[in-house]
Short mmCIF file of C-alpha atoms in Angstrom, two decimals:
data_model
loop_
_atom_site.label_atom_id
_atom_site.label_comp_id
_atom_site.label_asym_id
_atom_site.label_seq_id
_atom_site.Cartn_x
_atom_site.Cartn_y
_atom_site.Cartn_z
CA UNK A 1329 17.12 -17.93 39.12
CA UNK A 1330 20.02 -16.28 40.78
CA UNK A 1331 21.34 -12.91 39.97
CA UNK A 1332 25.10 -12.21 38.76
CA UNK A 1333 26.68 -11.11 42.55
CA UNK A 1334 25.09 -14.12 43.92
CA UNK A 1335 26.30 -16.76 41.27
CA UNK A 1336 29.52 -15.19 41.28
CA UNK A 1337 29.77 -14.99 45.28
CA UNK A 1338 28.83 -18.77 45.33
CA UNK A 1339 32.01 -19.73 43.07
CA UNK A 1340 34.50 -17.91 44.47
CA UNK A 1341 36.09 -20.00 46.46
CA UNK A 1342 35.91 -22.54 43.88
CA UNK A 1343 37.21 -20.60 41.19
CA UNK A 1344 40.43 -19.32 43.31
CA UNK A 1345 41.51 -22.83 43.43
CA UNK A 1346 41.14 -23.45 39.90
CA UNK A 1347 44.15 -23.68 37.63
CA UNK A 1348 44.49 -21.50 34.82
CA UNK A 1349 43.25 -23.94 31.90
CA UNK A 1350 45.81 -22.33 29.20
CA UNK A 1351 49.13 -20.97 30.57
CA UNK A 1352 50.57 -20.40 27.28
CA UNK A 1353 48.20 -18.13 25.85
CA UNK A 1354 47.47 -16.58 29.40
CA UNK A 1355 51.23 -15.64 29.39
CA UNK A 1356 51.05 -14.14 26.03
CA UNK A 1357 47.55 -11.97 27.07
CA UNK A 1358 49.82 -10.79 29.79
CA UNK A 1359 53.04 -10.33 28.33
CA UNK A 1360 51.27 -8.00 25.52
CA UNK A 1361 49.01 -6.44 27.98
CA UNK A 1362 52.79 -5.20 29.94
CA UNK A 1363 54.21 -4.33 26.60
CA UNK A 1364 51.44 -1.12 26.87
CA UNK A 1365 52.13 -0.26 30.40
CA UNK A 1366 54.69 1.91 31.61
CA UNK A 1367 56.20 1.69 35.44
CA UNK A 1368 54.52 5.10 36.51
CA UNK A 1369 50.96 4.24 34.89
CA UNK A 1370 47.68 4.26 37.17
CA UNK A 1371 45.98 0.87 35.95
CA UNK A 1372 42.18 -0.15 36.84
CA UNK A 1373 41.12 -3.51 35.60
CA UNK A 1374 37.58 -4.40 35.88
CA UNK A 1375 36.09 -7.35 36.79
CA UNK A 1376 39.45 -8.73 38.36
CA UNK A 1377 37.91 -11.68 40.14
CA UNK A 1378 40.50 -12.65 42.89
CA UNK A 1379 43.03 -10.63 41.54
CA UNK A 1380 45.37 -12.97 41.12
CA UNK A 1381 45.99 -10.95 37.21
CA UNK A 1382 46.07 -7.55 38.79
CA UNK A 1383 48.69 -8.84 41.32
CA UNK A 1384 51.49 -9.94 37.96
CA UNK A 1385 51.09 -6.55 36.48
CA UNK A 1386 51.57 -4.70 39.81
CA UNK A 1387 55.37 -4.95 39.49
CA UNK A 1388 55.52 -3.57 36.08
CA UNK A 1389 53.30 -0.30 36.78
CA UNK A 1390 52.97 2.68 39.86
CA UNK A 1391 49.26 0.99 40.94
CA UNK A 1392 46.94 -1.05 39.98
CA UNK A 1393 43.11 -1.06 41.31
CA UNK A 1394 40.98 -4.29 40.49
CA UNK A 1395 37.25 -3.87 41.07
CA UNK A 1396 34.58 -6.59 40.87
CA UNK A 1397 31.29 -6.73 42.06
CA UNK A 1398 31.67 -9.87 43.96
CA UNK A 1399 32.24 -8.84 47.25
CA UNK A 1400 33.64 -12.23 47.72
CA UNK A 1401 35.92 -12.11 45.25
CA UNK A 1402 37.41 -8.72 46.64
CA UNK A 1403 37.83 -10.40 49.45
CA UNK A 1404 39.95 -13.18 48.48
CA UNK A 1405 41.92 -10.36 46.16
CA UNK A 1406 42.78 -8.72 49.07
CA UNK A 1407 43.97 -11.23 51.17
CA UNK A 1408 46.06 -12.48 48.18
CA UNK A 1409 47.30 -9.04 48.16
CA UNK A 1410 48.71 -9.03 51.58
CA UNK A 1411 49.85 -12.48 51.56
CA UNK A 1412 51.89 -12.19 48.72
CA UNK A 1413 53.26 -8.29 50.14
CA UNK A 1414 52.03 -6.34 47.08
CA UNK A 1415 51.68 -2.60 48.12
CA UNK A 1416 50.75 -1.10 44.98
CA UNK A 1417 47.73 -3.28 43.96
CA UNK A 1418 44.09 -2.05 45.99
CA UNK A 1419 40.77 -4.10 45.59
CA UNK A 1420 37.29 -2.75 45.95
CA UNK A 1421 33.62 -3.37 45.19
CA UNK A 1422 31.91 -1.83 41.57
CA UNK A 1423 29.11 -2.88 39.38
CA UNK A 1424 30.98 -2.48 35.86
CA UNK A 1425 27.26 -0.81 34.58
CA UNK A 1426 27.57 1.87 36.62
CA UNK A 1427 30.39 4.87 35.56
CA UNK A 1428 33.61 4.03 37.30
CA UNK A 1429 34.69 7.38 39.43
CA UNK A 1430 38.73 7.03 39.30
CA UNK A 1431 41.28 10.21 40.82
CA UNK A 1432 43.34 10.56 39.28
CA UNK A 1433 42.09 9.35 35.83
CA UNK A 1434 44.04 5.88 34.94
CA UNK A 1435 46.34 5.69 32.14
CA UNK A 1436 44.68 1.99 31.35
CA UNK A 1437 41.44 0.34 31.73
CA UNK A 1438 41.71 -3.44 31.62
CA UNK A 1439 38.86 -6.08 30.85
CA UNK A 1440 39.96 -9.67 31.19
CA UNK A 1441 36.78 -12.34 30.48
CA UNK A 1442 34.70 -9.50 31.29
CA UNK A 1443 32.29 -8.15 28.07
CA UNK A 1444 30.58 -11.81 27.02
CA UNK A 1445 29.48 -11.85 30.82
CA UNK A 1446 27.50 -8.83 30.45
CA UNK A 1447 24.31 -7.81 29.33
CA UNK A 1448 25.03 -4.48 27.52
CA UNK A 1449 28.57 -4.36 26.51
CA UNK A 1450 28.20 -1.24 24.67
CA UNK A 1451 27.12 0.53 27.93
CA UNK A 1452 30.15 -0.99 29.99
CA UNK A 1453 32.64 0.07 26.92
CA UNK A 1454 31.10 3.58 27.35
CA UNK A 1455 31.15 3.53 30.96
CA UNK A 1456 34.96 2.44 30.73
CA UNK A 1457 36.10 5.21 27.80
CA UNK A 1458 34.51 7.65 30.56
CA UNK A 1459 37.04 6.97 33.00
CA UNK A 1460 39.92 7.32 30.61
CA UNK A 1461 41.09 10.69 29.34
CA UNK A 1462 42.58 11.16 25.27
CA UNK A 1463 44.97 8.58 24.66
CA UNK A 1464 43.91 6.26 27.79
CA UNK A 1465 44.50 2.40 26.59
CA UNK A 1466 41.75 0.28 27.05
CA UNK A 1467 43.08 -3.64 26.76
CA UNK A 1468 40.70 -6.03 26.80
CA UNK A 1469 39.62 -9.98 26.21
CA UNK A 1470 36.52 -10.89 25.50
CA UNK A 1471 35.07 -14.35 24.70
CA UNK A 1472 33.48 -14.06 21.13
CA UNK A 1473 30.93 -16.86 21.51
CA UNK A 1474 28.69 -15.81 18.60
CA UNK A 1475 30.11 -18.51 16.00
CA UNK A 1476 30.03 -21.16 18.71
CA UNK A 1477 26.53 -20.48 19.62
CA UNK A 1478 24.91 -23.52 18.07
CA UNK A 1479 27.25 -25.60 20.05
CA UNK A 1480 27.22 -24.16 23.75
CA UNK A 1481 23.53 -22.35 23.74
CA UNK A 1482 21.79 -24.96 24.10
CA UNK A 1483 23.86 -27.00 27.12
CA UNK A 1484 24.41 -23.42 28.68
CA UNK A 1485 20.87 -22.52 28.51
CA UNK A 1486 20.36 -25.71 30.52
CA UNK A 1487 23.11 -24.59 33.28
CA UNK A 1488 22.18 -21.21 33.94
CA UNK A 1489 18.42 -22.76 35.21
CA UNK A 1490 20.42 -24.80 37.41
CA UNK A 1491 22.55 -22.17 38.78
CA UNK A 1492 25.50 -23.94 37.33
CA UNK A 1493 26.20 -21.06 34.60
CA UNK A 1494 26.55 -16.99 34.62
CA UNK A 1495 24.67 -15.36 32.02
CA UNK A 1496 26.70 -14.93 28.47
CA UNK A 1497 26.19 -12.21 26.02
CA UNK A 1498 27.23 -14.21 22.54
CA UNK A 1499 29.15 -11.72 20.71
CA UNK A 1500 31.29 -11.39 16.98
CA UNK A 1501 34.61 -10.13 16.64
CA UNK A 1502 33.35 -7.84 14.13
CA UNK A 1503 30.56 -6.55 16.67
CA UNK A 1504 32.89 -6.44 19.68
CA UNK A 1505 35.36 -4.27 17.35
CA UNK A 1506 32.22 -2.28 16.19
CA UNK A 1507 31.24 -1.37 20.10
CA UNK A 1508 35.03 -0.57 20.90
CA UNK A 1509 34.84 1.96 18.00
CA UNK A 1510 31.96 3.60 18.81
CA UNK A 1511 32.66 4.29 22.23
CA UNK A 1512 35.62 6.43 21.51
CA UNK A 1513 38.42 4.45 20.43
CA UNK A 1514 40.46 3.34 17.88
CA UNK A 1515 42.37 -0.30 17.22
CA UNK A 1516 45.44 -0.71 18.09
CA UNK A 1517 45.86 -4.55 18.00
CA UNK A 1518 43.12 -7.30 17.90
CA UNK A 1519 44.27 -10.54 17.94
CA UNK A 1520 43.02 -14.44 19.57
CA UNK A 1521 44.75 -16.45 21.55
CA UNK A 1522 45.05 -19.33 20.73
CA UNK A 1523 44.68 -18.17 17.14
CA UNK A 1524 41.80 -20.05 16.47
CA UNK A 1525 40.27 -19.88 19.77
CA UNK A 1526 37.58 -17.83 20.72
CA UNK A 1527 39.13 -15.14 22.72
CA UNK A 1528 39.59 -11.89 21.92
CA UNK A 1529 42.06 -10.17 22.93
CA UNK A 1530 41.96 -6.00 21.75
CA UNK A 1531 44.14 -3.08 22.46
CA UNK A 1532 42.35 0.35 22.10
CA UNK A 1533 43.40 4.35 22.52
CA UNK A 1534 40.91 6.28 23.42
CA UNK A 1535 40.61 9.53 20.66
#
């Protein structure tokens, strides 16, 4: 079976062409992710695939970095980067397990579709809260596939052996909340769209 960087590397391509399947509720993820920022804030957002969300908030803060462990993906960031003339956005390589080394320290960590993908969420939350000093925001949203389980396991399970699906961690609101917590932070918002969809979407200060 193929690893993560591999699977992800394969699709990349693919997965820049693809349309956004939801506008509306993408728009209102980003609108209430900019509502947080503030034009001089130092943003990281992890697991940016090919950028292309990193790129709307650049205008609306002083940088943003998006990192990804798909090397192809940071390609195709970058080149969207300098097609499109955005100065303030940079693009580089990171495995999300590993502790993030940031200078300066970012004012917000972001983590779009990111946490269900991932094997041990509560280490990435912990490696994330690391990188933030007291009162960093960390804005996230996270599929919460844990109610849905009966209905995708088994079809998924079949996928992933033919290298058609990544690896999904089926998490609960309540548990995603519970990691957030624990890592340092306290709830600032935690809401879905679509409201009774199974995204995730949570705002979090680090204390």
């Amino acid at each position: 079976m193929q690893n993560a960087d591999q699977f992800w590397n394969r699709i990349a391509g693919k997965y820049a062409k693809r349309p956004i399947s939801d506008l509306e509720n993408y728009h209102k993820t980003l609108n209430r992710t900019k509502s947080y920022l503030k034009p001089d804030d130092h943003v990281v957002e992890v697991g940016c695939g090919t950028g292309s969300t990193a790129l709307l908030l650049a205008p609306y803060v002083g940088s943003i970095l998006g990192t990804d462990f798909s090397r192809t993906m940071i390609e195709i960031a970058r080149g969207k980067a300098q097609a499109e003339g955005v100065s303030n956005a940079a693009f580089q390589t990171a495995d999300v397990t590993k502790p993030l080394t940031v200078d300066p320290k970012p004012d917000a960590v972001l983590a779009f579709n990111l946490l269900h993908l991932t094997k041990d969420p509560a280490a990435v939350i912990g490696n994330l809260s690391a990188t933030l000093e007291r009162g960093g925001l960390f804005i996230s949203k996270t599929g919460c596939l844990k109610p849905k389980r009966w209905l995708f396991g088994p079809l998924i399970k079949v996928m992933q052996l033919f290298g058609k699906a990544p690896f999904l961690n089926y998490l609960g609101v309540e548990e995603l909340e519970r990691l957030i917590r624990a890592a340092g932070f306290e709830i600032l918002e935690s809401d879905s769209y679509p409201a009774k969809g199974i995204s995730r979407y949570i705002v979090a200060r680090k204390v």
